[in-house]
Amino acid sequence: MQVFKTKIELGVFIASCKTRSKTIGFVPTMGALHQGHLSLIAFAKKESDVTLASIFVNPTQFNDPNDLKNYPRNEAKDLEMLLEAGCDAVFMPNEAEMYPEKDTRIFDFDGLDQQMEGAHRPGHFNGVAQIVSKLFDAVQPHKAFFGQKDFQQVAIIRKMTQSLNLPIDIIACPIVREDDGLAMSSRNQLLSSEHRKAVPLIYKTLQKARTLAYEKSVGQLQEWVEETINDSGLLRVEYFEIVDEQTLLPISSFTAGKNNVGCIAVWAGKVRLIDNVTINL
Ligand code: PAF
């Protein structure tokens, strides 16, 4: 597995792949890898000739400096896991390499960033678009693979790719869960043992909400989900929104045949987790 630290070294590798007409599958990450990331690598390997991952903790997408400071980092273990998973190459730039000067670009996501993560983490998606557009520029992938756990992020990246006219297929891959239902996330390793025991309630509640959609209104379902999770005493729901899968706008009632997604953000102590499920009639 080749490891590149600079865009110049990476560029030579990418050019040689293109000369040999190899398709490139790209998995951008912020490291602290888990099985969810490895499933993205597996999808990329299946669908491309060359699989390339990046590891870069992008400062511009953190609206909370403490979150950036505490974000888990373990490069040596990440590299071992990528090697084991059969990844062909890794791009691991430092901050100066990705931001030689301040990125002042402001992206327009046509309203997709107005709710949920966008509303609760100001500037977050603009930072994501800044780094992903820079990485796309450096890697020039044919396909890029993202986890569906970050449902809104996938929509934002699709929008950005479209607006910039980039010939890249954005592939959303299914959420990977622990045996107890917790969606895999790099932040899970920051949970205290008490909170770790409490957090399976999030997915359990979302699953139950899917069946309750047949008997409750959207408003009643939101209230029920928030109460059920908050009643644990250890978890605090920041939002639970049921949105249209395409527009990401909150729905006010269920319509048969329409695809909706129930998206949640929950504080477990100082750790903020997100998850989502489809909720359809
Ligand atoms: O989902 C992530 O890990 C990050 O938001 C991404 C896409 C790697 C950009 O920094």
mmCIF file of C-alpha atoms and ligand atoms in Angstrom:
data_model
loop_
_atom_site.group_PDB
_atom_site.id
_atom_site.type_symbol
_atom_site.label_atom_id
_atom_site.label_comp_id
_atom_site.label_asym_id
_atom_site.label_seq_id
_atom_site.Cartn_x
_atom_site.Cartn_y
_atom_site.Cartn_z
ATOM 1 C CA MET A 1 0.000 0.000 0.000
ATOM 2 C CA GLN A 2 1.461 3.329 -1.032
ATOM 3 C CA VAL A 3 1.236 6.307 1.328
ATOM 4 C CA PHE A 4 1.378 9.868 -0.016
ATOM 5 C CA LYS A 5 1.748 12.987 2.086
ATOM 6 C CA THR A 6 1.795 15.622 -0.635
ATOM 7 C CA LYS A 7 -0.433 16.478 -3.584
ATOM 8 C CA ILE A 8 2.597 16.310 -5.875
ATOM 9 C CA GLU A 9 3.437 12.689 -4.919
ATOM 10 C CA LEU A 10 -0.227 11.776 -5.134
ATOM 11 C CA GLY A 11 -0.510 13.486 -8.538
ATOM 12 C CA VAL A 12 2.215 11.260 -10.008
ATOM 13 C CA PHE A 13 0.357 8.144 -8.808
ATOM 14 C CA ILE A 14 -3.017 9.395 -10.113
ATOM 15 C CA ALA A 15 -1.483 10.263 -13.494
ATOM 16 C CA SER A 16 -0.026 6.753 -13.783
ATOM 17 C CA CYS A 17 -3.443 5.215 -12.947
ATOM 18 C CA LYS A 18 -5.089 7.390 -15.611
ATOM 19 C CA THR A 19 -2.434 6.525 -18.219
ATOM 20 C CA ARG A 20 -3.157 2.858 -17.571
ATOM 21 C CA SER A 21 -6.936 3.564 -17.834
ATOM 22 C CA LYS A 22 -7.499 2.384 -14.259
ATOM 23 C CA THR A 23 -10.692 3.535 -12.540
ATOM 24 C CA ILE A 24 -10.171 5.121 -9.122
ATOM 25 C CA GLY A 25 -12.494 4.520 -6.166
ATOM 26 C CA PHE A 26 -12.022 7.042 -3.374
ATOM 27 C CA VAL A 27 -12.890 6.768 0.330
ATOM 28 C CA PRO A 28 -12.303 10.061 2.159
ATOM 29 C CA THR A 29 -12.039 9.688 5.946
ATOM 30 C CA MET A 30 -10.928 11.572 9.039
ATOM 31 C CA GLY A 31 -9.186 8.464 10.382
ATOM 32 C CA ALA A 32 -9.985 6.621 13.646
ATOM 33 C CA LEU A 33 -11.201 3.915 11.307
ATOM 34 C CA HIS A 34 -13.790 1.268 12.130
ATOM 35 C CA GLN A 35 -15.723 -1.464 10.315
ATOM 36 C CA GLY A 36 -17.976 1.170 8.720
ATOM 37 C CA HIS A 37 -14.967 2.668 6.916
ATOM 38 C CA LEU A 38 -13.718 -0.791 5.967
ATOM 39 C CA SER A 39 -17.082 -1.557 4.377
ATOM 40 C CA LEU A 40 -16.598 1.579 2.212
ATOM 41 C CA ILE A 41 -13.186 0.234 1.185
ATOM 42 C CA ALA A 42 -14.818 -3.105 0.294
ATOM 43 C CA PHE A 43 -17.428 -1.325 -1.885
ATOM 44 C CA ALA A 44 -14.699 0.764 -3.552
ATOM 45 C CA LYS A 45 -12.605 -2.340 -4.265
ATOM 46 C CA LYS A 46 -15.580 -4.079 -5.845
ATOM 47 C CA GLU A 47 -16.391 -1.139 -8.100
ATOM 48 C CA SER A 48 -12.966 0.226 -9.082
ATOM 49 C CA ASP A 49 -9.540 -0.878 -10.301
ATOM 50 C CA VAL A 50 -7.639 1.174 -7.730
ATOM 51 C CA THR A 51 -8.869 2.016 -4.208
ATOM 52 C CA LEU A 52 -7.510 5.101 -2.518
ATOM 53 C CA ALA A 53 -8.411 6.351 0.982
ATOM 54 C CA SER A 54 -7.569 9.677 2.543
ATOM 55 C CA ILE A 55 -7.015 10.440 6.224
ATOM 56 C CA PHE A 56 -7.300 14.081 7.170
ATOM 57 C CA VAL A 57 -9.014 15.623 10.206
ATOM 58 C CA ASN A 58 -10.428 18.679 8.494
ATOM 59 C CA PRO A 59 -10.408 21.699 10.833
ATOM 60 C CA THR A 60 -12.818 23.806 8.738
ATOM 61 C CA GLN A 61 -15.763 21.454 9.348
ATOM 62 C CA PHE A 62 -15.552 21.589 13.163
ATOM 63 C CA ASN A 63 -17.794 24.280 14.581
ATOM 64 C CA ASP A 64 -16.707 23.321 18.110
ATOM 65 C CA PRO A 65 -12.951 23.654 18.861
ATOM 66 C CA ASN A 66 -13.210 21.050 21.656
ATOM 67 C CA ASP A 67 -14.668 18.529 19.240
ATOM 68 C CA LEU A 68 -11.664 19.091 16.944
ATOM 69 C CA LYS A 69 -9.227 18.799 19.860
ATOM 70 C CA ASN A 70 -10.807 15.578 21.167
ATOM 71 C CA TYR A 71 -11.403 13.947 17.788
ATOM 72 C CA PRO A 72 -9.794 10.470 18.021
ATOM 73 C CA ARG A 73 -6.591 10.001 16.023
ATOM 74 C CA ASN A 74 -4.643 6.782 15.503
ATOM 75 C CA GLU A 75 -2.728 6.873 12.242
ATOM 76 C CA ALA A 76 -0.607 3.749 12.820
ATOM 77 C CA LYS A 77 -3.669 1.570 13.497
ATOM 78 C CA ASP A 78 -5.559 3.197 10.580
ATOM 79 C CA LEU A 79 -2.758 2.286 8.174
ATOM 80 C CA GLU A 80 -2.707 -1.318 9.453
ATOM 81 C CA MET A 81 -6.460 -1.599 8.951
ATOM 82 C CA LEU A 82 -6.319 -0.154 5.424
ATOM 83 C CA LEU A 83 -3.489 -2.487 4.471
ATOM 84 C CA GLU A 84 -5.401 -5.470 5.844
ATOM 85 C CA ALA A 85 -8.524 -4.373 3.909
ATOM 86 C CA GLY A 86 -6.572 -4.363 0.650
ATOM 87 C CA CYS A 87 -6.579 -0.604 0.066
ATOM 88 C CA ASP A 88 -4.064 0.299 -2.667
ATOM 89 C CA ALA A 89 -3.029 3.793 -1.601
ATOM 90 C CA VAL A 90 -3.575 6.382 1.134
ATOM 91 C CA PHE A 91 -3.342 10.151 1.010
ATOM 92 C CA MET A 92 -2.420 11.610 4.417
ATOM 93 C CA PRO A 93 -1.735 15.316 3.985
ATOM 94 C CA ASN A 94 -1.108 17.772 6.798
ATOM 95 C CA GLU A 95 -3.029 21.007 7.280
ATOM 96 C CA ALA A 96 -0.539 23.184 5.366
ATOM 97 C CA GLU A 97 -0.792 20.844 2.391
ATOM 98 C CA MET A 98 -4.582 21.134 2.196
ATOM 99 C CA TYR A 99 -4.886 24.761 3.308
ATOM 100 C CA PRO A 100 -1.758 26.618 2.140
ATOM 101 C CA GLU A 101 -3.997 29.666 2.462
ATOM 102 C CA LYS A 102 -7.357 30.289 4.118
ATOM 103 C CA ASP A 103 -10.220 28.821 2.095
ATOM 104 C CA THR A 104 -12.811 31.611 1.785
ATOM 105 C CA ARG A 105 -15.147 29.770 -0.594
ATOM 106 C CA ILE A 106 -18.816 29.775 0.393
ATOM 107 C CA PHE A 107 -20.935 27.017 -1.156
ATOM 108 C CA ASP A 108 -24.627 27.219 -1.973
ATOM 109 C CA PHE A 109 -26.431 23.957 -1.245
ATOM 110 C CA ASP A 110 -29.829 25.186 -2.386
ATOM 111 C CA GLY A 111 -31.354 24.848 1.072
ATOM 112 C CA LEU A 112 -30.141 21.292 1.783
ATOM 113 C CA ASP A 113 -28.056 22.637 4.665
ATOM 114 C CA GLN A 114 -30.826 24.583 6.402
ATOM 115 C CA GLN A 115 -31.960 21.923 8.852
ATOM 116 C CA MET A 116 -30.631 19.172 11.096
ATOM 117 C CA GLU A 117 -26.801 19.094 11.100
ATOM 118 C CA GLY A 118 -26.668 22.296 9.049
ATOM 119 C CA ALA A 119 -28.851 24.170 11.538
ATOM 120 C CA HIS A 120 -27.115 22.800 14.637
ATOM 121 C CA ARG A 121 -23.511 22.972 13.384
ATOM 122 C CA PRO A 122 -23.120 26.342 11.642
ATOM 123 C CA GLY A 123 -20.461 26.275 8.919
ATOM 124 C CA HIS A 124 -20.018 22.498 9.169
ATOM 125 C CA PHE A 125 -21.178 21.632 5.655
ATOM 126 C CA ASN A 126 -19.316 24.526 4.065
ATOM 127 C CA GLY A 127 -16.154 23.093 5.655
ATOM 128 C CA VAL A 128 -17.026 19.598 4.403
ATOM 129 C CA ALA A 129 -17.510 20.957 0.855
ATOM 130 C CA GLN A 130 -14.215 22.869 1.065
ATOM 131 C CA ILE A 131 -12.181 19.787 1.933
ATOM 132 C CA VAL A 132 -14.056 17.278 -0.228
ATOM 133 C CA SER A 133 -13.744 19.554 -3.293
ATOM 134 C CA LYS A 134 -9.988 19.894 -2.634
ATOM 135 C CA LEU A 135 -9.632 16.122 -2.189
ATOM 136 C CA PHE A 136 -11.658 15.440 -5.346
ATOM 137 C CA ASP A 137 -9.389 17.848 -7.193
ATOM 138 C CA ALA A 138 -6.275 16.029 -5.952
ATOM 139 C CA VAL A 139 -7.562 12.452 -6.369
ATOM 140 C CA GLN A 140 -9.766 12.847 -9.478
ATOM 141 C CA PRO A 141 -11.734 9.717 -8.612
ATOM 142 C CA HIS A 142 -14.329 8.060 -10.837
ATOM 143 C CA LYS A 143 -16.397 7.099 -7.793
ATOM 144 C CA ALA A 144 -16.399 8.318 -4.193
ATOM 145 C CA PHE A 145 -17.907 6.294 -1.331
ATOM 146 C CA PHE A 146 -19.630 7.756 1.728
ATOM 147 C CA GLY A 147 -21.537 6.235 4.656
ATOM 148 C CA GLN A 148 -25.292 6.717 4.774
ATOM 149 C CA LYS A 149 -25.013 7.428 8.524
ATOM 150 C CA ASP A 150 -24.108 10.951 7.413
ATOM 151 C CA PHE A 151 -27.274 11.104 5.328
ATOM 152 C CA GLN A 152 -27.327 14.909 5.014
ATOM 153 C CA GLN A 153 -23.600 14.998 4.215
ATOM 154 C CA VAL A 154 -24.143 12.646 1.257
ATOM 155 C CA ALA A 155 -26.857 14.958 -0.136
ATOM 156 C CA ILE A 156 -24.605 18.001 0.340
ATOM 157 C CA ILE A 157 -21.670 16.313 -1.405
ATOM 158 C CA ARG A 158 -23.913 15.225 -4.299
ATOM 159 C CA LYS A 159 -25.115 18.827 -4.640
ATOM 160 C CA MET A 160 -21.563 20.210 -4.553
ATOM 161 C CA THR A 161 -20.376 17.659 -7.133
ATOM 162 C CA GLN A 162 -23.269 18.652 -9.413
ATOM 163 C CA SER A 163 -22.702 22.411 -8.957
ATOM 164 C CA LEU A 164 -18.981 22.041 -9.758
ATOM 165 C CA ASN A 165 -19.783 19.771 -12.739
ATOM 166 C CA LEU A 166 -17.443 17.059 -11.484
ATOM 167 C CA PRO A 167 -17.626 13.719 -13.324
ATOM 168 C CA ILE A 168 -17.653 11.723 -10.073
ATOM 169 C CA ASP A 169 -20.274 9.158 -8.981
ATOM 170 C CA ILE A 170 -21.194 9.672 -5.355
ATOM 171 C CA ILE A 171 -22.056 6.295 -3.850
ATOM 172 C CA ALA A 172 -23.931 6.082 -0.538
ATOM 173 C CA CYS A 173 -23.205 2.867 1.377
ATOM 174 C CA PRO A 174 -25.376 1.298 4.103
ATOM 175 C CA ILE A 175 -24.864 2.093 7.784
ATOM 176 C CA VAL A 176 -22.760 -0.504 9.592
ATOM 177 C CA ARG A 177 -23.901 -1.232 13.143
ATOM 178 C CA GLU A 178 -22.519 -2.904 16.258
ATOM 179 C CA ASP A 179 -24.350 -6.079 17.363
ATOM 180 C CA ASP A 180 -26.478 -3.987 19.720
ATOM 181 C CA GLY A 181 -27.553 -1.641 16.908
ATOM 182 C CA LEU A 182 -25.281 1.329 17.621
ATOM 183 C CA ALA A 183 -24.258 2.932 14.315
ATOM 184 C CA MET A 184 -20.478 2.718 13.949
ATOM 185 C CA SER A 185 -18.739 6.053 14.379
ATOM 186 C CA SER A 186 -15.239 7.193 15.244
ATOM 187 C CA ARG A 187 -16.785 9.139 18.125
ATOM 188 C CA ASN A 188 -18.117 5.925 19.775
ATOM 189 C CA GLN A 189 -14.685 5.323 21.302
ATOM 190 C CA LEU A 190 -15.075 8.563 23.291
ATOM 191 C CA LEU A 191 -18.169 7.236 25.132
ATOM 192 C CA SER A 192 -17.913 6.491 28.864
ATOM 193 C CA SER A 193 -18.835 2.883 29.744
ATOM 194 C CA GLU A 194 -22.094 4.142 31.275
ATOM 195 C CA HIS A 195 -23.060 6.027 28.108
ATOM 196 C CA ARG A 196 -21.918 3.139 25.906
ATOM 197 C CA LYS A 197 -24.453 0.921 27.697
ATOM 198 C CA ALA A 198 -27.190 3.529 27.166
ATOM 199 C CA VAL A 199 -26.718 4.383 23.469
ATOM 200 C CA PRO A 200 -28.244 1.240 21.855
ATOM 201 C CA LEU A 201 -31.544 2.831 22.906
ATOM 202 C CA ILE A 202 -31.128 5.286 19.996
ATOM 203 C CA TYR A 203 -31.472 2.709 17.219
ATOM 204 C CA LYS A 204 -33.967 0.635 19.209
ATOM 205 C CA THR A 205 -36.203 3.707 19.446
ATOM 206 C CA LEU A 206 -35.779 4.573 15.763
ATOM 207 C CA GLN A 207 -36.745 1.041 14.766
ATOM 208 C CA LYS A 208 -39.860 1.172 16.912
ATOM 209 C CA ALA A 209 -40.677 4.594 15.415
ATOM 210 C CA ARG A 210 -40.830 2.993 11.958
ATOM 211 C CA THR A 211 -43.721 0.793 13.079
ATOM 212 C CA LEU A 212 -45.436 3.557 15.098
ATOM 213 C CA ALA A 213 -45.603 5.684 11.917
ATOM 214 C CA TYR A 214 -48.748 3.692 11.038
ATOM 215 C CA GLU A 215 -50.583 4.930 14.104
ATOM 216 C CA LYS A 216 -49.059 8.302 15.091
ATOM 217 C CA SER A 217 -48.850 11.684 13.349
ATOM 218 C CA VAL A 218 -45.418 13.117 12.487
ATOM 219 C CA GLY A 219 -45.602 15.474 15.489
ATOM 220 C CA GLN A 220 -46.665 12.704 17.889
ATOM 221 C CA LEU A 221 -43.893 10.437 16.623
ATOM 222 C CA GLN A 222 -41.275 13.162 17.106
ATOM 223 C CA GLU A 223 -42.468 13.730 20.650
ATOM 224 C CA TRP A 224 -42.473 9.989 21.387
ATOM 225 C CA VAL A 225 -38.915 9.493 20.102
ATOM 226 C CA GLU A 226 -37.578 12.474 22.054
ATOM 227 C CA GLU A 227 -39.326 11.442 25.276
ATOM 228 C CA THR A 228 -38.323 7.774 25.010
ATOM 229 C CA ILE A 229 -34.639 8.637 24.588
ATOM 230 C CA ASN A 230 -34.542 11.548 27.044
ATOM 231 C CA ASP A 231 -36.294 9.408 29.693
ATOM 232 C CA SER A 232 -33.169 7.247 29.891
ATOM 233 C CA GLY A 233 -31.722 10.124 31.927
ATOM 234 C CA LEU A 234 -28.312 9.643 30.278
ATOM 235 C CA LEU A 235 -29.093 10.732 26.721
ATOM 236 C CA ARG A 236 -30.399 14.061 25.386
ATOM 237 C CA VAL A 237 -31.967 14.394 21.950
ATOM 238 C CA GLU A 238 -30.759 17.508 20.122
ATOM 239 C CA TYR A 239 -33.185 16.978 17.245
ATOM 240 C CA PHE A 240 -35.285 14.298 15.672
ATOM 241 C CA GLU A 241 -36.598 15.306 12.252
ATOM 242 C CA ILE A 242 -38.536 13.304 9.692
ATOM 243 C CA VAL A 243 -37.556 14.660 6.281
ATOM 244 C CA ASP A 244 -38.269 14.001 2.623
ATOM 245 C CA GLU A 245 -35.463 11.810 1.267
ATOM 246 C CA GLN A 246 -34.872 14.097 -1.731
ATOM 247 C CA THR A 247 -35.463 17.656 -0.503
ATOM 248 C CA LEU A 248 -34.417 17.014 3.124
ATOM 249 C CA LEU A 249 -37.305 19.273 4.142
ATOM 250 C CA PRO A 250 -39.213 18.228 7.276
ATOM 251 C CA ILE A 251 -42.544 16.601 6.419
ATOM 252 C CA SER A 252 -45.735 17.472 8.293
ATOM 253 C CA SER A 253 -47.647 14.273 7.482
ATOM 254 C CA PHE A 254 -46.926 10.807 6.108
ATOM 255 C CA THR A 255 -47.917 10.051 2.520
ATOM 256 C CA ALA A 256 -48.009 6.459 1.259
ATOM 257 C CA GLY A 257 -45.340 5.832 -1.392
ATOM 258 C CA LYS A 258 -43.144 8.775 -0.306
ATOM 259 C CA ASN A 259 -39.669 8.048 1.036
ATOM 260 C CA ASN A 260 -38.822 9.739 4.311
ATOM 261 C CA VAL A 261 -35.841 9.555 6.593
ATOM 262 C CA GLY A 262 -35.955 10.005 10.368
ATOM 263 C CA CYS A 263 -32.716 11.719 11.386
ATOM 264 C CA ILE A 264 -31.528 12.097 14.949
ATOM 265 C CA ALA A 265 -28.703 13.745 16.888
ATOM 266 C CA VAL A 266 -28.231 12.722 20.510
ATOM 267 C CA TRP A 267 -25.845 13.869 23.226
ATOM 268 C CA ALA A 268 -24.425 11.013 25.297
ATOM 269 C CA GLY A 269 -22.533 13.010 27.926
ATOM 270 C CA LYS A 270 -20.078 15.129 25.931
ATOM 271 C CA VAL A 271 -20.281 12.919 22.833
ATOM 272 C CA ARG A 272 -22.694 13.807 20.040
ATOM 273 C CA LEU A 273 -23.964 10.910 17.920
ATOM 274 C CA ILE A 274 -26.152 10.891 14.804
ATOM 275 C CA ASP A 275 -28.188 8.127 13.207
ATOM 276 C CA ASN A 276 -31.080 7.718 10.765
ATOM 277 C CA VAL A 277 -33.649 5.224 9.487
ATOM 278 C CA THR A 278 -36.123 5.266 6.609
ATOM 279 C CA ILE A 279 -39.693 5.823 7.810
ATOM 280 C CA ASN A 280 -42.297 5.096 5.164
ATOM 281 C CA LEU A 281 -45.964 4.146 5.109
HETATM 282 O O1 PAF B 1 -17.420 11.953 6.861
HETATM 283 C C1 PAF B 1 -16.249 12.312 7.122
HETATM 284 O O2 PAF B 1 -15.456 11.570 7.710
HETATM 285 C C2 PAF B 1 -15.799 13.701 6.729
HETATM 286 O O3 PAF B 1 -16.846 14.600 6.822
HETATM 287 C C3 PAF B 1 -15.170 13.757 5.321
HETATM 288 C C4 PAF B 1 -16.172 13.392 4.249
HETATM 289 C C5 PAF B 1 -13.980 12.792 5.265
HETATM 290 C C6 PAF B 1 -14.661 15.169 5.046
HETATM 291 O O4 PAF B 1 -13.716 15.577 5.976
#
